[in-house]
Amino acid sequence: MQHEVGGMDYSPDLDLFARTELFQGTPPEALRFLQASAGRRRLAAGDILFQQGDRTTSLFVVIAGRLRASQMAQDGQQIIIRYLGPGEVAGYAALVGSDTHPGTVTAVDDSHLIGWTSAIVRQIMERYPVVAINALTLLGQRYHEMQIRVRELSTERVERRIGHTLLRLAHQSGRRTARGIEIAFPLSRRDLAEMVGTTLHTVSRTLSAWEERGIVSCGRCRVVLCKPHALVAIADEEE
Amino acid sequence: MQHEVGGMDYSPDLDLFARTELFQGTPPEALRFLQASAGRRRLAAGDILFQQGDRTTSLFVVIAGRLRASQMAQDGQQIIIRYLGPGEVAGYAALVGSDTHPGTVTAVDDSHLIGWTSAIVRQIMERYPVVAINALTLLGQRYHEMQIRVRELSTERVERRIGHTLLRLAHQSGRRTARGIEIAFPLSRRDLAEMVGTTLHTVSRTLSAWEERGIVSCGRCRVVLCKPHALVAIADEEE
DNA sequence: CCAACTATTTGCGCTGGCTCAAATTGGAGG
DNA sequence: CCTCCAATTTGAGCCAGCGCAAATAGTTGG
């Protein structure tokens, strides 16, 4: 963790991290302490924040950009756990007291994060229980997301899962454009396949079919949802 | 929550819940307060502790018995999130501040739990941050379990998933017997199917094939792992 | 503008595992 | 011992989606 102490951008950062869900309700003196003890980290698209199995040293909050949390099996098969955007936490291991990172986090766009050592995080949580309670809430949401994903993987066909996944991504980081809602970061067919639990071939075929029907519009690492309602119909249709 | 205040079994209960991971490191006066404010709940096999969508009122710790946490989709398809045994927490919603339960918890054996209202839980966490931090650790473990399960569902074939699931269940609640390690609670083919993400037919066929080879031995709602090492080989074989 | 890559598309054949159906077994209660 | 019911087994057929392979289309660096 490098400390780029360039006095001029104090308050913007303070504003940004203090508004995240993790630090809601934290008293001002704690925020000042956090501000003073924070490290900064800038990543270019493709850079790795930390890798699966790395020793846990810090907790990060995303200030700007987009990152991907993934997990790899011993046979090299990879899955994407989720994408992270501004305000979200990367490096949960430091919150839950795990000594190694269970997954790898990679920037998919140029990103800016701030972070604190595990010791500081621990200290803050012991002194300001509200932070630990906020962390519980956040982790609870993620746990619930994973439950839903397990249910989808267990019970739904590929087409519906792709639909749900795209809708979720659009919700998290959709950008309105003339043609529809665009997923606002580079997302390849392979990436989508690793989120959905299928192959890039099947994703490609499905998107092609949808493009035919005008539901989506896609290019290299780009997906635009032109008719989100049609996608909802596909994702939630009875049968 | 009914309070069955029958003075005689004070200390046994105190011992039991105080030893759970959730309350590790909690000072004695907090334990006394928890003891005084706890409610008890006894369930017969098949009884429901709470249902998906119910308003969150309490947090429970399993003292004895075994319960199943499940989730149902709107189309009626059900999946089993996990089984809970002594020392484990049921009703995470009260820890993470969710106002409804995301799943249903049912006793699969006669069970005994103690519980506290959400308000008391909140109060304890605010006053004794160590409890919130312990809860984070617990939830982190469950989150990690779910990540692994998503990975298995995404990348592994049914036979291997059944293998992994049985090994995990044996680890959580296996009982040594003359014939091998027995899963110590009633587990039907359908239950296993709902944990693994397949149909009871496929589970039945797979178990039959394994029984043929002497790897397992099973009866109605019973599974005994006779050759766990062979199961490990199936679950972890390269390919 | 060319070369080298990477991402994507698409065809083809195969099969794991699902669906549907029916028979069988094992307990629980009377 | 008999009845009823839930759990289990097993057969047969089918198909969604995977694996393999080859062609195509953007992108990046030189």
XYZ file of C-alpha atoms (C1' of nucleotides) in Angstrom:
538
model
C 0.000 0.000 0.000
C 1.528 3.283 -1.030
C 0.689 6.504 0.751
C 0.435 9.281 -1.780
C 0.094 12.091 0.671
C -0.752 14.980 -1.582
C -2.555 17.327 0.753
C -4.801 18.923 -1.844
C -7.315 16.095 -2.195
C -8.101 15.605 1.453
C -11.695 16.600 1.618
C -12.936 14.969 -1.575
C -11.671 11.589 -0.366
C -13.055 12.155 3.069
C -16.421 12.847 1.549
C -16.281 9.805 -0.628
C -15.398 7.125 1.846
C -17.394 8.680 4.666
C -20.511 8.343 2.576
C -20.085 4.636 1.939
C -22.407 2.242 3.700
C -19.540 0.795 5.711
C -18.899 4.050 7.545
C -22.447 5.308 7.978
C -22.976 6.664 11.447
C -19.290 6.805 12.324
C -18.466 9.820 14.485
C -16.318 12.608 12.985
C -13.221 11.854 15.045
C -13.232 8.280 13.724
C -13.520 9.567 10.174
C -10.561 11.839 10.775
C -8.552 8.932 12.107
C -9.544 6.814 9.116
C -8.663 9.645 6.772
C -5.243 9.994 8.359
C -4.479 6.273 8.329
C -5.750 5.502 4.856
C -3.547 4.364 2.013
C -4.365 5.024 -1.627
C -4.080 2.729 -4.521
C -4.555 3.420 -8.206
C -4.920 0.599 -10.686
C -5.005 0.614 -14.463
C -7.472 -1.660 -16.222
C -6.098 -5.192 -15.959
C -4.021 -4.607 -12.830
C -4.455 -6.982 -9.941
C -5.326 -5.652 -6.479
C -4.582 -8.952 -4.764
C -4.627 -12.620 -5.651
C -6.383 -15.644 -4.247
C -4.270 -17.102 -1.476
C -2.375 -13.858 -0.828
C -1.970 -12.970 2.793
C -4.637 -10.512 3.909
C -3.055 -7.176 4.625
C -5.724 -4.587 3.942
C -9.320 -3.679 3.451
C -10.196 -1.483 0.484
C -13.058 0.768 -0.484
C -13.562 1.534 -4.155
C -13.563 5.270 -4.799
C -13.807 5.124 -8.581
C -13.611 2.525 -11.302
C -14.739 -1.077 -11.518
C -13.182 -4.337 -10.351
C -13.861 -8.020 -10.700
C -13.734 -10.528 -7.843
C -13.066 -14.037 -9.100
C -12.233 -17.450 -7.767
C -10.273 -20.213 -9.369
C -10.495 -23.960 -8.804
C -7.354 -26.080 -8.631
C -8.033 -27.294 -12.190
C -7.841 -23.734 -13.483
C -11.559 -23.259 -14.006
C -12.483 -19.751 -13.048
C -15.697 -18.140 -11.937
C -16.562 -14.525 -11.350
C -17.961 -13.881 -7.905
C -19.079 -10.321 -8.629
C -18.140 -6.910 -9.937
C -17.333 -4.064 -7.556
C -18.092 -0.396 -8.085
C -17.652 2.890 -6.208
C -18.554 2.703 -2.543
C -18.146 -1.054 -2.345
C -15.697 -3.014 -0.263
C -12.894 -5.136 -1.699
C -10.980 -7.509 0.496
C -13.628 -8.832 2.825
C -11.067 -11.139 4.331
C -9.814 -8.229 6.435
C -13.312 -7.707 7.830
C -14.041 -11.318 8.630
C -10.611 -12.099 10.015
C -9.505 -14.545 7.368
C -5.733 -14.589 6.935
C -5.725 -15.161 3.193
C -7.849 -13.741 0.392
C -10.346 -16.302 -0.876
C -10.370 -14.778 -4.358
C -8.576 -12.519 -6.788
C -9.602 -8.912 -7.408
C -8.688 -7.333 -10.748
C -9.422 -3.867 -12.090
C -11.488 -3.974 -15.276
C -11.358 -0.201 -15.653
C -8.884 2.290 -14.296
C -9.694 2.397 -10.618
C -8.954 4.298 -7.467
C -9.226 2.783 -4.016
C -8.370 3.634 -0.461
C -7.434 1.076 2.112
C -6.488 0.358 5.680
C -4.424 -2.352 7.253
C -6.239 -5.239 8.921
C -4.986 -4.032 12.305
C -6.549 -0.624 11.831
C -9.781 -2.137 10.629
C -9.912 -4.337 13.698
C -9.161 -1.393 15.952
C -11.894 0.712 14.388
C -14.464 -2.047 14.698
C -13.623 -2.640 18.345
C -13.838 1.022 19.140
C -16.816 1.876 16.918
C -19.161 -1.100 16.857
C -21.327 0.644 14.295
C -18.650 -0.133 11.707
C -18.754 -3.826 12.526
C -22.534 -3.729 12.386
C -22.448 -1.979 9.020
C -20.018 -4.592 7.792
C -22.423 -7.302 8.922
C -25.199 -5.683 6.949
C -23.045 -5.487 3.833
C -21.844 -9.041 4.130
C -25.395 -10.185 4.780
C -26.454 -8.644 1.477
C -23.681 -10.405 -0.349
C -24.501 -13.671 1.344
C -28.067 -13.298 0.213
C -26.954 -12.557 -3.348
C -24.963 -15.762 -3.328
C -27.941 -17.727 -2.075
C -29.981 -16.428 -4.962
C -27.240 -17.327 -7.356
C -27.028 -20.862 -6.012
C -30.758 -21.142 -6.468
C -30.555 -19.911 -10.036
C -27.729 -22.281 -10.869
C -29.650 -25.150 -9.324
C -33.002 -24.567 -10.916
C -32.818 -22.344 -13.993
C -31.770 -22.910 -17.587
C -28.895 -21.035 -19.116
C -30.966 -18.521 -21.067
C -32.787 -17.308 -17.974
C -29.591 -17.138 -15.970
C -27.973 -14.987 -18.625
C -31.023 -12.758 -18.516
C -30.939 -12.389 -14.749
C -27.231 -11.737 -14.769
C -27.464 -9.000 -17.389
C -30.343 -7.348 -15.560
C -28.377 -7.409 -12.338
C -25.283 -5.958 -13.982
C -27.386 -3.259 -15.623
C -28.873 -2.438 -12.262
C -25.466 -2.202 -10.626
C -23.715 -0.265 -13.316
C -26.032 0.476 -16.176
C -25.645 3.704 -18.140
C -28.518 5.178 -20.104
C -27.709 5.681 -23.764
C -29.700 6.384 -26.895
C -29.884 2.670 -27.734
C -30.761 1.488 -24.232
C -29.031 0.637 -20.982
C -25.381 -0.103 -21.484
C -23.294 -2.194 -19.118
C -20.721 0.430 -18.285
C -17.553 -1.623 -18.272
C -15.848 -4.110 -20.595
C -17.651 -7.434 -20.343
C -16.605 -10.214 -22.689
C -18.661 -13.262 -23.590
C -16.253 -15.269 -21.508
C -16.747 -12.986 -18.500
C -20.482 -13.364 -18.775
C -20.091 -17.124 -19.109
C -18.006 -17.218 -15.933
C -20.693 -15.316 -14.057
C -23.519 -17.464 -15.378
C -21.911 -20.864 -15.206
C -21.840 -21.759 -18.892
C -19.477 -21.534 -21.880
C -18.677 -18.473 -23.937
C -20.162 -20.314 -26.935
C -23.569 -20.587 -25.372
C -23.459 -16.953 -24.272
C -22.540 -15.889 -27.779
C -25.359 -17.901 -29.337
C -27.880 -16.555 -26.848
C -26.849 -12.937 -27.347
C -26.942 -13.399 -31.125
C -30.483 -14.703 -30.897
C -31.478 -11.780 -28.706
C -29.801 -9.289 -30.982
C -31.859 -10.774 -33.819
C -34.977 -9.904 -31.853
C -33.725 -6.410 -31.007
C -33.564 -7.152 -27.292
C -29.881 -6.401 -26.940
C -27.182 -4.829 -29.014
C -23.637 -5.910 -28.488
C -20.105 -5.466 -29.633
C -16.702 -6.529 -28.475
C -16.862 -6.568 -24.678
C -19.982 -4.415 -24.790
C -23.600 -5.184 -24.105
C -26.514 -2.777 -24.386
C -29.959 -3.776 -23.191
C -32.355 -2.287 -25.738
C -35.536 -3.843 -24.398
C -35.031 -4.508 -20.714
C -38.697 -5.432 -20.290
C -38.307 -8.219 -22.840
C -35.352 -9.485 -20.875
C -37.369 -9.422 -17.679
C -40.013 -11.483 -19.463
C -37.418 -14.051 -20.482
C -35.832 -14.128 -17.042
C -39.083 -14.443 -15.115
C -41.330 -16.335 -17.503
C -43.375 -19.128 -15.964
C -42.810 -22.726 -16.890
C -40.644 -16.961 21.661
C -41.725 -18.651 24.821
C -39.797 -18.313 28.031
C -39.772 -21.630 29.817
C -38.155 -20.451 33.005
C -37.433 -23.676 34.800
C -34.623 -22.676 37.116
C -32.917 -26.031 37.269
C -31.223 -25.987 33.880
C -29.574 -22.607 34.146
C -25.941 -23.505 34.116
C -25.996 -26.198 31.432
C -27.500 -23.718 28.958
C -25.139 -21.000 30.007
C -22.256 -23.303 29.322
C -23.579 -24.323 25.968
C -24.271 -20.973 24.401
C -21.290 -19.296 26.008
C -19.018 -21.762 24.283
C -20.341 -21.038 20.782
C -18.165 -19.126 18.397
C -20.589 -16.207 18.389
C -19.991 -15.433 22.056
C -16.288 -16.176 22.332
C -14.543 -13.525 24.338
C -17.719 -11.996 25.719
C -17.274 -10.811 29.317
C -19.140 -12.661 32.102
C -21.603 -9.875 32.810
C -22.698 -9.929 29.174
C -23.168 -13.683 29.344
C -25.305 -13.253 32.440
C -27.407 -10.665 30.662
C -27.770 -12.952 27.646
C -28.673 -15.838 29.885
C -31.352 -13.774 31.579
C -32.836 -12.444 28.375
C -32.798 -15.673 26.386
C -35.896 -17.470 25.231
C -36.043 -21.205 24.665
C -37.574 -23.091 21.858
C -38.039 -26.805 21.413
C -38.978 -28.259 18.052
C -39.964 -31.760 17.072
C -38.610 -33.172 13.810
C -40.559 -31.501 11.019
C -41.490 -28.368 12.954
C -40.753 -25.027 11.394
C -38.683 -22.431 13.273
C -39.574 -19.631 10.869
C -40.534 -19.263 7.253
C -39.119 -17.368 4.331
C -40.617 -13.891 4.303
C -41.547 -13.944 7.994
C -40.726 -10.806 9.875
C -37.397 -11.124 11.672
C -37.992 -11.239 15.386
C -35.154 -13.251 16.846
C -31.733 -14.745 16.544
C -31.304 -18.381 17.562
C -28.426 -20.583 18.590
C -28.829 -24.326 18.188
C -28.232 -26.132 21.465
C -29.112 -29.614 20.291
C -30.592 -31.256 17.233
C -30.359 -30.513 13.539
C -32.155 -28.067 11.274
C -32.375 -27.338 7.589
C -32.206 -23.845 6.062
C -33.909 -23.755 2.687
C -35.022 -21.244 0.112
C -37.888 -21.440 -2.299
C -38.280 -19.754 -5.666
C -41.608 -18.251 -6.717
C -42.214 -21.281 -8.943
C -42.036 -23.587 -5.934
C -38.600 -24.995 -6.688
C -36.746 -25.436 -3.453
C -33.083 -25.579 -2.583
C -31.361 -26.385 0.671
C -28.946 -23.708 1.769
C -27.365 -25.756 4.546
C -27.916 -27.864 7.616
C -27.411 -26.424 11.083
C -26.098 -28.269 14.117
C -25.301 -27.501 17.765
C -23.454 -24.240 18.310
C -24.563 -22.770 14.991
C -26.669 -19.702 14.403
C -30.130 -19.767 12.869
C -31.794 -16.565 11.774
C -28.919 -14.536 10.423
C -31.380 -11.884 9.406
C -31.370 -10.615 12.995
C -27.589 -10.213 12.855
C -27.412 -8.460 9.527
C -30.399 -6.211 10.134
C -32.697 -7.629 7.495
C -36.355 -7.237 8.391
C -37.534 -10.518 6.899
C -36.042 -13.995 6.887
C -34.580 -14.863 3.478
C -35.252 -18.576 3.983
C -37.146 -21.179 5.952
C -35.614 -23.130 8.837
C -37.090 -26.527 9.674
C -36.072 -29.062 12.307
C -35.046 -32.386 10.797
C -34.513 -33.933 14.221
C -35.952 -32.966 17.573
C -34.111 -29.766 18.386
C -33.517 -27.322 21.170
C -32.602 -23.702 20.581
C -32.225 -20.532 22.550
C -32.903 -17.123 21.123
C -32.923 -13.396 21.661
C -34.975 -10.645 20.129
C -33.399 -8.546 17.399
C -33.376 -5.561 19.742
C -31.340 -7.422 22.337
C -28.957 -8.705 19.706
C -28.436 -5.210 18.437
C -27.889 -3.906 21.941
C -25.336 -6.601 22.721
C -23.404 -5.947 19.526
C -23.288 -2.230 20.178
C -22.115 -2.723 23.710
C -19.765 -5.651 23.081
C -18.197 -5.230 19.655
C -16.533 -8.606 19.994
C -19.915 -10.192 19.364
C -20.365 -8.260 16.127
C -16.839 -9.195 15.116
C -17.487 -12.861 15.884
C -20.678 -12.654 13.840
C -18.657 -11.217 10.951
C -16.270 -14.137 11.145
C -19.123 -16.636 11.127
C -20.899 -14.962 8.254
C -17.625 -14.722 6.369
C -17.242 -18.482 6.639
C -20.721 -19.037 5.315
C -20.151 -16.590 2.507
C -17.046 -18.483 1.557
C -18.942 -21.782 1.632
C -21.470 -20.316 -0.760
C -18.736 -19.135 -3.105
C -17.391 -22.652 -3.225
C -20.811 -24.008 -3.896
C -21.362 -21.575 -6.748
C -18.064 -22.684 -8.180
C -18.986 -26.324 -7.919
C -22.363 -25.747 -9.519
C -20.720 -23.787 -12.317
C -17.919 -26.137 -13.131
C -18.490 -29.644 -11.818
C -20.609 -32.563 -12.975
C -23.352 -33.981 -10.823
C -21.452 -37.040 -9.596
C -18.627 -34.954 -8.199
C -21.013 -32.498 -6.615
C -22.840 -35.316 -4.858
C -19.495 -36.575 -3.636
C -18.428 -33.198 -2.297
C -21.766 -32.648 -0.648
C -21.725 -36.007 1.129
C -18.174 -35.459 2.320
C -19.114 -32.049 3.648
C -22.175 -33.409 5.441
C -20.122 -36.229 6.909
C -17.603 -33.698 8.126
C -20.293 -31.552 9.737
C -22.288 -34.319 11.315
C -20.766 -37.680 10.606
C -21.028 -40.445 13.161
C -18.603 -43.339 13.211
C -20.290 -46.713 12.930
C -19.176 -50.247 12.203
C -20.008 -49.834 8.512
C -18.417 -46.439 8.085
C -19.291 -42.797 8.636
C -23.006 -42.260 8.841
C -24.713 -38.950 8.122
C -26.340 -38.497 11.500
C -29.725 -37.155 10.497
C -32.508 -38.147 8.089
C -31.435 -37.210 4.571
C -33.646 -38.263 1.690
C -32.608 -38.535 -1.941
C -34.693 -35.465 -2.565
C -32.892 -33.528 0.179
C -29.563 -34.439 -1.301
C -30.802 -33.451 -4.735
C -31.870 -30.054 -3.418
C -28.427 -29.492 -1.934
C -26.587 -30.601 -5.047
C -28.752 -28.992 -7.706
C -30.063 -32.083 -9.463
C -33.059 -34.423 -9.343
C -33.768 -37.163 -6.848
C -33.615 -39.642 -9.742
C -30.044 -38.808 -10.565
C -29.077 -38.949 -6.890
C -30.708 -42.360 -6.577
C -28.937 -43.712 -9.633
C -25.592 -42.365 -8.444
C -25.947 -43.794 -4.954
C -27.006 -47.143 -6.387
C -23.900 -47.243 -8.538
C -21.744 -46.381 -5.541
C -23.444 -48.942 -3.368
C -22.628 -51.509 -6.078
C -18.991 -50.607 -5.624
C -19.199 -50.705 -1.823
C -18.434 -47.015 -1.487
C -21.624 -46.161 0.340
C -24.397 -48.037 2.010
C -27.799 -46.477 2.145
C -31.334 -46.943 3.256
C -34.428 -44.853 3.542
C -33.229 -41.343 4.449
C -29.888 -42.790 5.524
C -26.455 -42.649 3.985
C -23.310 -44.281 5.306
C -19.948 -43.588 3.724
C -18.125 -46.918 3.759
C -15.082 -45.839 1.766
C -14.647 -42.108 2.259
C -11.288 -42.171 0.484
C -12.953 -43.558 -2.636
C -15.437 -40.711 -2.458
C -12.623 -38.206 -2.136
C -11.077 -39.723 -5.237
C -14.325 -39.290 -7.153
C -14.860 -35.761 -5.871
C -11.352 -34.559 -6.583
C -10.315 -36.599 -9.596
C -8.580 -34.667 -12.330
C -10.134 -34.120 -15.722
C -0.951 -0.582 -43.847
C 0.595 -5.025 -41.936
C 1.138 -8.599 -38.427
C -0.273 -10.748 -34.397
C -3.724 -11.320 -31.138
C -7.848 -11.648 -28.957
C -12.800 -11.753 -29.141
C -16.641 -13.543 -31.411
C -19.507 -16.351 -34.302
C -21.227 -20.530 -36.044
C -21.594 -25.467 -37.501
C -21.796 -30.256 -35.974
C -22.099 -34.188 -33.188
C -22.499 -36.091 -28.777
C -24.039 -37.040 -24.115
C -25.064 -36.112 -19.212
C -28.723 -35.633 -16.965
C -33.610 -34.365 -17.160
C -38.546 -35.766 -17.919
C -42.093 -39.000 -17.759
C -43.789 -43.298 -16.224
C -44.232 -47.314 -13.553
C -42.880 -50.675 -10.316
C -41.054 -51.680 -5.706
C -39.903 -51.187 -1.002
C -40.094 -49.911 3.789
C -42.501 -47.842 7.708
C -46.230 -46.159 10.523
C -50.709 -46.642 12.213
C -54.724 -49.205 12.986
C -51.308 -58.664 9.740
C -53.146 -55.284 6.566
C -53.458 -50.630 4.560
C -51.730 -46.482 3.134
C -48.233 -43.479 2.015
C -43.826 -41.703 1.253
C -39.300 -42.934 -0.363
C -36.788 -45.222 -3.677
C -35.512 -47.570 -7.849
C -35.303 -48.293 -12.622
C -36.407 -48.001 -17.581
C -36.811 -45.354 -21.882
C -36.427 -41.417 -24.667
C -35.067 -36.882 -25.516
C -32.684 -32.453 -25.788
C -30.164 -28.352 -23.841
C -25.972 -27.212 -23.836
C -21.137 -28.746 -24.026
C -16.812 -29.884 -26.618
C -14.373 -29.397 -30.726
C -13.105 -27.003 -34.709
C -12.769 -23.576 -38.010
C -13.887 -19.074 -39.897
C -14.399 -14.075 -39.078
C -13.894 -9.610 -37.153
C -12.124 -6.039 -34.302
C -7.708 -4.064 -31.839
C -3.030 -2.966 -30.894
C 1.650 -2.218 -31.843
C 5.026 -1.595 -35.212
